[in-house]
């Protein structure tokens, strides 16, 4: 066996070899696999600093219209690269402060349910969202980054399309354009479904095409559904339905009589009035419209006599109507020949018989702040008139009800159908938080026929918004200095409103990417949240302090806070300040001790609080005791464990204020307590009572004295006996025999 001291282990990366001193290789080389542990040293980044998106009215809530992208160069699949997205703020906050929702893992931005109901009340405006991405998953710590999202609200163009009529065997170049749909929002993908399946397609611009000739005998009608979807195939809104009707091709027609001259029909003629009578040889006359639903037609045709009469649908003056009537032989049976015949009918006006109608019967609600100036345009209304004569189309507008105080007024041009509703007086939220103004349109010339219907009025709902001035901080910007060695919980400064009595604010920090700071929600005190690891002397760290009105969260103010990092001061000689002894019970009970700051001692402090309190660095002290800060000048000391050894303990408490630090020595007597919570302590040696050593000494001395005394007695007796030999025998004591 080779002695152990002869072996030589030679290690080289990435291989290991075991050799003897003479160079003989005993083992190896073998590769060495080095695993590098990933640390969270990379900050996530958004793909863009500013995102822009268009949001159409009518978008379903929860359907993403924008996907945020962010990257983290830490190792994939670990918590260091596990990103979460959040919305920090929305501006403006009207009509709802949470119009949008952001999926934390995917970064999918969508309209919230509350935002969907509030979107109809919102004006066409742009919302700015401040969004944040953070690594370390759902943990509180981690690196952060922010970006801005601009969302433009636009009107919806997703409207139904009229049925499309296509002739069968149409000889055109295919694909042949039929119609077009359009989704006004961004990032849209169109998808087409045909029921039953047919030769139709849609392109990226929403153009609908038929790709080949249609055959009416095979399929006379198609129902197309067009969907507007995002990149993940989710529908922004309900699909549009489009009916495609295949028209029959006529190649053999019967012979019809020549078309009569144009027929004039007086306006307001009653239903059933005969317009004309058509004739054809050897053919049955059929109505071009289905027999059911005659109440929705303007004309009716008698299939046997060819008489054309007025239907229930009213006609307007000035209309020129071309009637296409189909004549078929074989009494309209299948296989018969057909011929179409046309007839022109003109509607002649009598007097002002057209009803005035306002474009939108219900408008709003429209939100107006109560400090808006008189003369502001509230709404623009449009009225229409079916008459042809300019004199008959003159209109007069008035506010019918809902404005007893004369707060609103109307102005319009005499020959225009547009009327403007304006504000005439100042609004007051306390007097009237809402108004419902009913505007009516009437004809200047006397109306013939039925009077104005419901369409002649429009109701405008106006909501008055209470105006409160935004909060104001006592400074436009804040600065504070802190040593890089400052412990967690070190006090920096206090953010205060300029008028702290009139309103209550709630404070928060924005863009604290390192997580170094924290702020009390209601007091505005700023402390260090953790040790300032990574900060360098001379660097600055800027965060944004945001203050929201507690009663009106949409009102807020903000100011930058600049932190200057200072060089760590040399470790000060902590001046111990004794604190009078107090006692606590063990096992632990629900009470503790109040520890006061050194501000009352001029030898220890140069100014007043607030102070920060921490336990000394002793691990045993930090294990057995707990210290909680009550305010800027006092802390609360309690037992951390259920049982602590009963004796006197000296607890070091480090107090810091700005760059100064002190150490308080808190003397605490831990003892057992009775049922009344009173401390029971061992009784010490009483004054004047002997000790154990003195008692033993006295006992030993006593025994020695007795021994000496007995020796003296026996010695004296023996000597006396020797001096008197003639003593009688009976005087000598008898010896006992055994």
XYZ file of C-alpha atoms in Angstrom:
738
model
C 0.000 0.000 0.000
C 1.255 3.445 -0.833
C 1.564 5.708 2.232
C -1.048 8.428 2.448
C 1.562 11.183 2.454
C 2.731 10.091 -1.006
C -0.552 10.908 -2.636
C -0.968 14.278 -4.349
C -4.358 15.608 -5.357
C -4.135 17.977 -8.315
C -7.295 19.962 -8.998
C -7.800 22.084 -12.069
C -11.011 23.445 -13.442
C -12.774 21.963 -15.236
C -10.926 18.646 -14.605
C -9.607 16.798 -11.503
C -6.555 14.445 -11.520
C -5.088 12.345 -8.647
C -1.295 11.822 -8.972
C 1.597 10.476 -6.910
C 4.624 12.562 -6.129
C 6.539 10.906 -8.940
C 3.926 12.077 -11.422
C 2.179 8.758 -11.855
C -1.545 9.335 -12.518
C -3.676 7.198 -10.249
C -7.131 8.582 -11.176
C -8.536 11.042 -13.596
C -8.733 13.386 -15.200
C -12.424 13.768 -14.479
C -14.599 16.753 -15.500
C -15.890 19.075 -12.781
C -19.399 20.497 -13.142
C -19.705 23.924 -11.516
C -23.217 25.181 -10.794
C -23.471 28.975 -10.573
C -26.283 30.034 -8.247
C -28.365 32.859 -9.625
C -28.777 35.991 -7.478
C -31.482 38.594 -7.939
C -29.155 41.245 -9.362
C -31.112 42.215 -12.460
C -33.902 44.809 -12.538
C -36.914 44.009 -14.768
C -37.496 46.270 -17.775
C -40.612 47.096 -19.785
C -40.342 46.716 -23.542
C -41.589 50.321 -23.884
C -41.524 53.354 -21.629
C -44.918 54.517 -22.937
C -47.664 52.212 -24.262
C -50.531 53.609 -26.326
C -53.827 51.825 -26.935
C -57.286 52.613 -28.343
C -60.333 51.403 -26.418
C -63.684 51.301 -28.201
C -66.931 51.821 -26.372
C -68.813 48.545 -26.096
C -65.710 46.516 -25.237
C -66.561 43.648 -22.901
C -65.093 43.816 -19.381
C -62.201 41.448 -18.701
C -61.216 41.142 -22.391
C -57.574 42.306 -22.740
C -56.981 45.042 -25.296
C -53.269 45.494 -24.537
C -50.563 43.070 -23.406
C -47.625 44.569 -21.516
C -44.221 43.013 -22.063
C -41.343 43.029 -19.579
C -38.113 41.066 -19.273
C -35.718 40.105 -16.503
C -32.220 38.818 -17.282
C -32.081 36.619 -14.183
C -32.245 32.838 -14.623
C -35.580 31.800 -16.156
C -37.850 29.601 -14.110
C -36.690 31.022 -10.766
C -38.312 33.490 -8.392
C -35.707 36.072 -9.462
C -37.320 36.268 -12.917
C -40.944 35.677 -11.797
C -42.618 38.958 -12.781
C -45.871 40.501 -11.515
C -47.727 43.471 -13.031
C -49.760 46.040 -11.081
C -51.583 49.354 -11.725
C -50.269 52.072 -9.415
C -52.470 55.014 -10.428
C -55.052 56.204 -12.962
C -55.455 59.765 -14.201
C -58.038 61.107 -14.435
C -59.952 59.172 -11.781
C -63.393 60.032 -13.238
C -65.950 58.609 -13.573
C -64.423 55.720 -11.590
C -60.936 55.421 -10.037
C -60.625 51.769 -11.086
C -61.701 51.784 -14.732
C -59.122 49.169 -15.689
C -57.729 45.879 -14.395
C -54.309 44.315 -15.030
C -53.704 40.552 -14.905
C -50.642 40.197 -12.594
C -48.912 37.323 -14.396
C -49.678 37.956 -18.083
C -49.694 41.771 -18.027
C -53.065 41.759 -19.829
C -54.802 45.157 -19.531
C -58.608 45.042 -19.725
C -61.670 47.066 -18.829
C -62.943 46.333 -15.310
C -66.643 45.556 -14.658
C -67.047 48.960 -12.984
C -65.175 50.603 -15.853
C -67.495 48.935 -18.364
C -70.576 50.465 -16.718
C -68.844 53.834 -16.358
C -67.470 53.959 -19.899
C -70.783 55.165 -21.357
C -70.684 58.126 -18.964
C -67.089 59.036 -19.784
C -66.292 61.674 -22.366
C -63.915 61.014 -25.238
C -60.670 61.405 -23.364
C -57.310 59.786 -22.734
C -56.485 57.930 -19.523
C -52.920 57.662 -18.254
C -52.054 54.607 -16.188
C -48.859 54.202 -14.183
C -48.054 50.476 -14.213
C -45.382 48.548 -12.330
C -43.552 45.284 -12.917
C -41.807 43.524 -9.996
C -39.757 40.347 -9.771
C -39.716 37.768 -6.924
C -43.332 36.775 -7.666
C -45.813 37.550 -4.900
C -43.126 38.274 -2.323
C -43.043 41.777 -0.854
C -39.393 42.334 -1.780
C -37.913 42.537 -5.266
C -36.773 44.916 -7.982
C -39.351 47.127 -9.674
C -39.807 49.196 -12.820
C -42.608 51.463 -14.043
C -44.093 52.495 -17.391
C -46.937 54.689 -18.637
C -49.992 53.448 -20.564
C -52.083 55.973 -22.523
C -55.596 54.660 -23.282
C -57.731 56.662 -25.744
C -61.517 56.204 -25.485
C -63.175 56.307 -28.932
C -66.691 55.771 -30.266
C -67.689 52.304 -31.420
C -68.007 51.594 -35.141
C -69.150 47.999 -34.566
C -72.656 48.478 -36.039
C -74.952 45.993 -37.833
C -74.908 45.759 -41.639
C -77.956 45.609 -43.868
C -78.641 42.286 -45.660
C -76.629 41.747 -48.841
C -78.311 40.563 -52.053
C -76.076 38.628 -54.465
C -77.185 37.272 -57.803
C -76.498 33.652 -58.482
C -73.990 32.722 -61.185
C -72.551 36.238 -60.979
C -69.829 36.638 -63.615
C -67.197 38.804 -61.888
C -63.581 38.494 -60.816
C -63.309 36.498 -57.570
C -62.824 37.039 -54.705
C -65.576 39.654 -55.035
C -65.950 42.408 -52.380
C -69.340 42.413 -50.591
C -69.075 44.717 -47.527
C -66.741 45.901 -44.791
C -66.840 45.860 -40.967
C -64.624 47.941 -38.705
C -63.644 47.733 -35.018
C -62.430 51.146 -33.864
C -60.248 49.729 -31.068
C -56.653 48.636 -31.552
C -55.030 45.189 -31.920
C -57.991 43.602 -33.702
C -58.180 40.338 -35.614
C -61.311 39.518 -37.623
C -62.811 36.024 -37.761
C -65.653 34.942 -40.061
C -68.106 32.066 -39.586
C -70.729 31.039 -42.173
C -73.940 29.115 -41.402
C -74.193 26.931 -43.384
C -70.557 26.923 -44.562
C -70.153 29.028 -47.679
C -67.520 30.608 -49.934
C -66.884 33.711 -47.815
C -63.789 35.206 -46.179
C -62.656 38.330 -44.325
C -59.223 39.984 -44.443
C -57.257 41.880 -41.806
C -58.967 45.196 -42.733
C -62.476 43.795 -42.216
C -63.347 43.493 -45.925
C -65.820 40.682 -46.667
C -65.451 38.704 -49.910
C -67.316 35.961 -51.764
C -64.780 33.622 -53.347
C -66.849 31.901 -56.073
C -70.235 31.901 -57.803
C -73.338 31.148 -55.738
C -76.158 28.783 -56.619
C -79.570 29.752 -55.296
C -80.998 26.294 -55.897
C -78.265 24.833 -53.650
C -78.511 27.488 -50.912
C -80.738 30.569 -50.986
C -79.525 32.293 -47.809
C -76.416 32.437 -45.622
C -75.923 33.820 -42.104
C -72.437 35.249 -41.569
C -70.981 36.054 -38.153
C -67.985 38.377 -37.987
C -66.001 38.509 -34.739
C -63.528 41.189 -33.590
C -60.931 39.436 -31.420
C -57.678 40.217 -29.647
C -54.414 38.378 -30.252
C -55.543 35.574 -27.907
C -58.773 34.898 -29.805
C -61.113 36.570 -27.279
C -64.125 38.534 -28.592
C -64.089 42.259 -27.839
C -67.876 42.427 -28.337
C -70.790 40.345 -29.571
C -70.333 39.178 -33.195
C -72.033 41.031 -36.028
C -74.597 39.029 -37.982
C -74.889 39.541 -41.741
C -77.543 37.950 -43.952
C -76.554 37.111 -47.534
C -79.550 36.513 -49.817
C -78.944 34.763 -53.147
C -81.141 36.268 -55.863
C -82.682 33.989 -58.472
C -81.531 34.411 -62.070
C -84.373 34.885 -64.618
C -83.603 33.775 -68.148
C -87.095 33.015 -69.497
C -89.598 35.731 -68.825
C -93.278 36.133 -69.640
C -94.467 39.078 -71.733
C -95.721 42.040 -69.721
C -97.547 45.152 -70.903
C -95.461 48.288 -71.361
C -94.725 50.263 -68.188
C -97.240 52.962 -67.426
C -96.130 56.561 -66.851
C -95.121 57.559 -63.352
C -97.963 57.530 -60.869
C -98.335 60.375 -58.326
C -99.615 59.509 -54.853
C -100.757 62.314 -52.478
C -99.007 62.337 -49.150
C -101.008 60.941 -46.185
C -103.126 58.774 -48.493
C -104.881 56.068 -46.424
C -103.841 52.420 -46.652
C -105.694 50.473 -49.365
C -105.666 53.322 -51.915
C -105.136 51.768 -55.371
C -102.013 53.077 -57.059
C -102.107 51.302 -60.447
C -103.072 48.050 -62.081
C -100.592 45.853 -63.939
C -101.247 43.227 -66.597
C -99.321 40.399 -68.220
C -100.151 37.752 -70.787
C -100.472 34.160 -69.590
C -98.901 34.869 -66.239
C -99.933 35.054 -62.645
C -98.876 38.227 -60.815
C -97.072 37.664 -57.546
C -96.157 40.184 -54.906
C -92.374 40.753 -54.662
C -92.718 40.598 -50.907
C -93.788 37.628 -48.731
C -97.452 37.402 -47.876
C -96.865 37.348 -44.083
C -96.073 40.609 -42.363
C -98.088 42.881 -44.686
C -98.237 45.575 -42.007
C -94.547 46.359 -42.642
C -94.906 47.038 -46.404
C -95.541 50.233 -48.304
C -97.316 48.491 -51.257
C -99.363 45.364 -51.803
C -100.064 43.502 -55.038
C -103.119 41.393 -55.703
C -101.675 38.163 -57.157
C -104.658 37.590 -59.459
C -105.793 41.029 -60.593
C -102.439 42.809 -60.545
C -103.856 45.714 -58.556
C -101.227 47.693 -56.593
C -102.495 49.360 -53.402
C -100.903 51.253 -50.468
C -99.822 49.268 -47.427
C -99.508 50.214 -43.765
C -95.980 51.676 -43.965
C -96.218 55.506 -44.207
C -94.613 57.357 -47.126
C -92.766 60.667 -47.152
C -93.267 63.461 -49.610
C -90.759 63.635 -52.454
C -90.040 59.913 -52.569
C -89.603 58.306 -55.983
C -90.267 54.599 -55.619
C -89.505 51.986 -58.263
C -91.749 48.939 -57.832
C -90.428 45.688 -59.251
C -93.297 43.211 -59.699
C -92.656 39.616 -60.733
C -95.042 37.933 -63.187
C -94.916 34.111 -63.350
C -96.811 31.600 -65.420
C -98.081 28.262 -64.195
C -99.735 30.215 -61.346
C -96.332 30.664 -59.751
C -95.669 26.933 -59.525
C -92.144 25.563 -59.556
C -90.659 25.469 -63.043
C -92.726 28.365 -64.353
C -91.275 31.252 -66.371
C -91.147 34.722 -64.841
C -90.811 38.346 -65.930
C -90.303 41.415 -63.836
C -92.178 44.656 -64.507
C -91.313 48.019 -62.989
C -93.543 50.944 -62.028
C -92.461 54.381 -60.739
C -94.554 56.048 -58.022
C -93.941 59.621 -56.802
C -95.210 60.933 -53.444
C -96.472 64.520 -53.734
C -96.452 66.802 -50.609
C -99.556 68.487 -49.261
C -98.590 70.814 -46.347
C -96.347 70.423 -43.272
C -97.140 66.809 -42.544
C -93.756 65.540 -41.416
C -93.148 64.900 -37.714
C -90.167 66.627 -36.130
C -87.812 64.207 -34.356
C -84.763 64.724 -32.189
C -81.831 62.466 -32.981
C -81.324 60.979 -29.486
C -84.232 60.791 -27.049
C -82.012 60.109 -23.996
C -78.707 61.942 -23.651
C -76.234 61.517 -20.841
C -75.724 61.505 -18.018
C -73.305 64.384 -18.638
C -71.038 65.277 -15.715
C -70.293 68.954 -15.096
C -68.238 70.363 -12.206
C -70.149 72.860 -10.127
C -67.586 75.603 -10.822
C -68.085 75.493 -14.605
C -68.693 78.959 -16.027
C -72.078 80.017 -17.455
C -72.172 79.827 -21.221
C -70.559 76.387 -21.332
C -71.976 74.059 -23.978
C -73.760 71.170 -22.257
C -75.027 69.167 -25.257
C -75.685 69.495 -28.990
C -79.074 68.184 -30.152
C -80.051 67.454 -33.759
C -83.642 67.419 -35.043
C -84.888 66.118 -38.389
C -87.972 66.944 -40.496
C -89.332 64.731 -43.263
C -90.945 67.625 -45.165
C -89.440 68.861 -48.422
C -90.568 72.495 -48.480
C -88.038 74.766 -46.683
C -90.895 76.665 -45.039
C -92.347 73.481 -43.588
C -88.949 72.440 -42.179
C -88.560 75.483 -39.919
C -88.390 74.350 -36.284
C -88.759 75.933 -32.879
C -87.121 74.539 -29.716
C -88.058 74.978 -26.076
C -87.282 73.516 -22.663
C -90.502 71.766 -21.690
C -89.658 70.837 -18.085
C -86.806 70.216 -15.668
C -85.504 73.818 -15.552
C -87.686 75.906 -13.256
C -84.768 78.117 -12.150
C -83.644 79.002 -15.664
C -80.281 77.307 -15.193
C -80.111 76.188 -18.835
C -80.875 77.835 -22.165
C -81.171 77.003 -25.883
C -79.773 78.722 -28.950
C -80.061 77.689 -32.619
C -80.093 79.057 -36.151
C -83.562 79.512 -37.713
C -82.831 77.321 -40.740
C -80.764 74.731 -38.878
C -81.791 71.529 -37.202
C -79.042 71.817 -34.574
C -79.783 73.298 -31.147
C -77.240 73.915 -28.378
C -78.098 73.434 -24.724
C -75.970 75.849 -22.707
C -75.482 76.661 -19.060
C -76.949 80.048 -18.068
C -76.402 80.083 -14.283
C -73.867 78.698 -11.857
C -74.433 75.120 -10.698
C -74.621 74.079 -7.042
C -74.152 70.506 -5.882
C -75.879 71.240 -2.578
C -78.926 72.816 -4.249
C -79.365 70.219 -7.019
C -76.898 67.350 -7.585
C -78.605 66.413 -10.893
C -80.894 67.878 -13.567
C -83.181 66.228 -16.135
C -83.889 68.773 -18.867
C -86.591 67.873 -21.409
C -86.198 69.679 -24.771
C -89.100 69.682 -27.260
C -89.060 70.583 -30.978
C -92.137 72.022 -32.730
C -92.941 73.112 -36.258
C -93.197 76.828 -36.921
C -95.923 76.235 -39.526
C -99.156 74.602 -38.412
C -98.826 70.821 -38.577
C -101.221 68.742 -40.683
C -102.016 65.244 -39.523
C -101.174 63.733 -36.140
C -99.424 65.876 -33.526
C -95.836 65.505 -32.308
C -94.952 62.027 -31.082
C -92.471 60.860 -28.441
C -89.618 61.434 -30.868
C -90.173 65.183 -30.670
C -88.630 65.371 -27.170
C -85.189 64.614 -25.815
C -84.170 64.238 -22.159
C -80.712 65.481 -21.178
C -79.442 64.243 -17.797
C -76.806 66.467 -16.167
C -74.875 65.337 -13.077
C -73.264 68.053 -10.954
C -69.839 67.134 -9.600
C -68.794 68.542 -6.248
C -65.586 70.514 -6.663
C -63.004 70.323 -3.941
C -59.536 71.830 -4.246
C -56.790 69.232 -4.411
C -54.702 68.778 -1.269
C -51.456 70.700 -0.943
C -48.305 69.660 0.862
C -46.287 72.036 3.025
C -43.332 71.813 0.593
C -43.016 71.423 -3.158
C -40.130 68.975 -2.699
C -38.452 67.224 0.208
C -34.884 66.269 0.978
C -33.375 64.142 3.708
C -29.919 62.771 4.490
C -29.198 59.385 5.985
C -25.986 57.421 6.609
C -25.708 54.248 4.589
C -25.311 52.348 7.862
C -28.697 53.463 9.194
C -30.662 50.478 10.515
C -34.191 49.557 9.465
C -36.787 51.802 11.088
C -34.576 54.913 11.170
C -36.669 58.079 11.074
C -36.003 60.434 8.145
C -38.660 63.182 8.062
C -42.393 63.875 8.269
C -44.550 64.835 5.264
C -47.328 67.205 6.270
C -50.186 68.958 4.452
C -50.160 72.727 4.292
C -53.485 72.753 6.153
C -53.515 69.699 8.450
C -56.679 70.760 10.286
C -59.146 71.014 7.407
C -58.604 67.605 5.781
C -57.094 64.173 6.392
C -54.612 62.717 3.916
C -53.404 59.210 3.212
C -49.748 58.974 2.211
C -47.980 56.467 -0.023
C -44.670 56.127 -1.850
C -44.432 55.676 -5.621
C -41.453 54.263 -7.528
C -39.590 53.003 -4.457
C -37.818 50.489 -6.689
C -35.311 49.351 -4.048
C -37.865 49.073 -1.249
C -35.634 51.059 1.098
C -38.325 53.382 2.458
C -41.745 53.203 4.064
C -44.231 55.872 5.108
C -46.944 55.867 7.740
C -50.307 56.114 5.964
C -51.824 58.810 8.154
C -48.926 60.529 9.968
C -46.629 60.924 6.948
C -43.526 59.797 8.862
C -40.879 58.369 6.530
C -38.582 55.625 7.861
C -36.098 53.220 6.390
C -37.836 49.920 5.648
C -34.650 47.861 5.544
C -30.895 48.223 5.629
C -29.546 50.415 2.826
C -27.567 47.624 1.233
C -26.110 48.729 -2.120
C -26.265 52.467 -1.403
C -23.054 54.436 -1.854
C -22.026 57.670 -0.081
C -22.750 60.683 -2.265
C -25.551 58.956 -4.219
C -29.140 60.197 -4.241
C -32.362 58.201 -4.298
C -35.595 59.837 -5.497
C -39.112 58.620 -4.813
C -42.496 60.263 -5.258
C -44.648 60.956 -2.214
C -48.353 60.860 -3.051
C -51.044 62.187 -0.714
C -54.701 61.350 -1.341
C -57.683 62.952 0.303
C -59.238 60.343 2.611
C -62.796 61.405 1.758
C -62.125 62.091 -1.955
C -59.472 59.618 -3.208
C -59.567 61.168 -6.682
C -58.005 64.338 -5.206
C -54.304 63.931 -4.673
C -51.012 65.788 -4.519
C -47.476 64.588 -4.979
C -43.957 65.836 -4.349
C -40.508 64.352 -4.975
C -38.461 63.131 -2.000
C -34.688 63.103 -2.550
C -32.610 60.988 -0.153
C -28.899 61.864 0.112
C -26.720 58.994 1.284
C -23.960 59.946 3.709
C -20.816 58.157 4.677
C -21.301 55.865 7.618
C -20.072 57.658 10.763
C -17.479 55.910 12.911
C -19.035 53.634 15.433
C -19.808 55.938 18.362
C -18.925 54.984 21.865
C -22.334 54.169 23.155
C -22.931 55.990 26.386
C -24.786 53.662 28.718
C -27.657 55.366 30.435
C -28.992 53.327 33.358
C -32.710 52.922 33.723
C -34.328 52.184 37.132
C -35.066 48.538 37.779
C -38.533 47.195 37.025
C -39.953 43.675 37.131
C -41.768 41.315 34.759
C -43.432 37.982 35.521
C -42.423 34.576 34.184
C -44.216 32.650 32.756
C -44.999 35.625 30.507
C -48.087 37.694 31.261
C -49.839 40.365 29.196
C -47.875 43.399 30.283
C -44.501 45.011 29.646
C -42.313 48.018 30.444
C -42.212 51.512 28.990
C -38.756 52.593 27.799
C -38.324 56.369 27.399
C -35.965 58.072 24.965
C -33.013 60.148 26.206
C -34.497 63.494 25.127
C -35.038 64.528 28.752
C -31.332 64.151 29.552
C -29.346 67.137 28.138
C -26.103 65.212 28.553
C -27.271 62.500 26.144
C -29.301 64.309 23.507
C -28.853 67.581 21.699
C -32.435 67.841 20.511
C -35.864 66.353 20.756
C -37.249 63.222 19.127
C -38.468 61.348 17.362
C -36.111 58.519 18.248
C -35.808 54.977 16.916
C -35.419 52.066 19.350
C -33.706 48.733 18.697
C -32.427 45.948 20.908
C -28.699 45.529 21.315
C -26.777 43.154 19.010
C -26.632 40.349 21.596
C -28.381 37.299 19.999
C -29.625 36.081 23.387
C -31.223 39.431 24.129
C -32.866 39.522 20.699
C -34.165 35.986 21.255
C -35.587 36.513 24.748
C -36.966 40.058 24.423
C -39.186 42.048 22.091
C -39.126 45.858 21.680
C -41.946 47.757 19.952
C -41.914 51.477 19.176
C -44.932 53.296 20.611
C -44.179 56.800 19.331
C -41.229 59.084 18.726
C -40.139 59.098 22.376
C -41.200 55.763 23.951
C -40.934 52.037 23.290
C -42.578 48.982 24.853
C -40.399 46.123 26.187
C -41.914 42.653 26.688
C -40.764 39.041 26.967
C -40.458 37.238 23.630
C -40.363 33.765 25.191
C -42.943 32.165 27.427
C -40.293 31.394 30.070
C -37.200 33.402 30.987
C -34.908 32.556 33.883
C -35.991 34.425 37.041
C -33.186 36.838 37.886
C -32.080 40.365 37.209
C -31.468 41.053 33.496
C -29.709 44.059 31.958
C -31.215 44.762 28.519
C -29.187 47.037 26.156
C -31.476 49.271 24.069
C -29.893 51.305 21.247
C -31.566 54.682 20.676
C -30.760 56.691 17.534
C -31.684 60.193 16.452
C -30.298 61.623 13.208
C -26.589 60.677 13.320
C -26.407 60.203 17.100
C -26.776 56.919 18.930
C -27.082 56.055 22.638
C -27.372 52.886 24.623
C -29.827 52.539 27.469
C -29.242 49.799 30.035
C -32.665 48.711 31.140
C -32.556 46.717 34.390
C -35.414 44.224 34.512
C -36.083 41.771 37.340
C -37.752 38.621 36.043
C -39.495 36.748 38.839
C -42.310 34.386 39.597
C -45.541 36.120 40.458
C -48.535 35.245 42.585
C -52.129 35.235 41.342
C -52.313 38.980 41.899
C -49.327 39.593 39.638
C -46.989 40.523 42.512
C -43.364 39.509 42.282
C -42.155 36.782 44.682
C -38.377 37.028 45.291
C -35.986 34.952 47.413
C -35.193 36.475 50.815
C -31.487 37.320 51.165
C -29.311 37.112 54.298
C -30.677 39.278 57.054
C -28.341 41.644 58.859
C -26.919 40.153 62.120
C -27.808 36.555 61.233
C -24.852 34.072 61.314
C -23.622 32.499 58.177
C -23.120 28.785 57.614
C -19.372 29.114 58.094
C -19.716 30.975 61.372
C -22.235 28.395 62.642
C -19.851 25.542 61.850
C -16.995 27.401 63.574
C -19.032 27.939 66.705
C -20.055 24.272 66.797
C -16.502 23.033 66.333
C -15.208 25.475 68.988
C -17.814 24.301 71.455
C -16.913 20.651 70.910
C -13.203 21.426 71.354
C -13.886 23.316 74.590
C -15.921 20.376 75.988
C -13.144 17.951 75.053
C -10.515 20.037 76.765
C -12.688 20.340 79.847
C -13.157 16.525 80.062
C -9.430 15.924 79.648
C -8.711 18.264 82.511
C -11.207 16.462 84.767
C -9.814 12.969 84.101
C -6.263 14.184 84.450
C -7.013 15.773 87.819
C -8.791 12.619 89.032
C -5.906 10.347 88.068
C -3.367 12.489 89.831
C -5.444 12.647 92.990
C -5.662 8.827 93.127
C -1.898 8.422 92.911
C -1.325 10.828 95.833
C -3.554 8.801 98.354
C -2.407 5.109 98.329
C -3.914 4.346 101.809
C -7.370 4.961 100.694
C -9.782 2.149 101.866
C -10.595 -0.528 99.346
C -14.236 0.073 99.513
C -13.608 3.620 98.357
C -12.091 2.343 95.153
C -14.705 2.014 92.446
C -15.599 -1.518 91.415
C -14.541 -2.622 87.932
C -17.179 -4.092 85.836
C -16.509 -7.543 84.496
C -17.692 -8.712 81.200
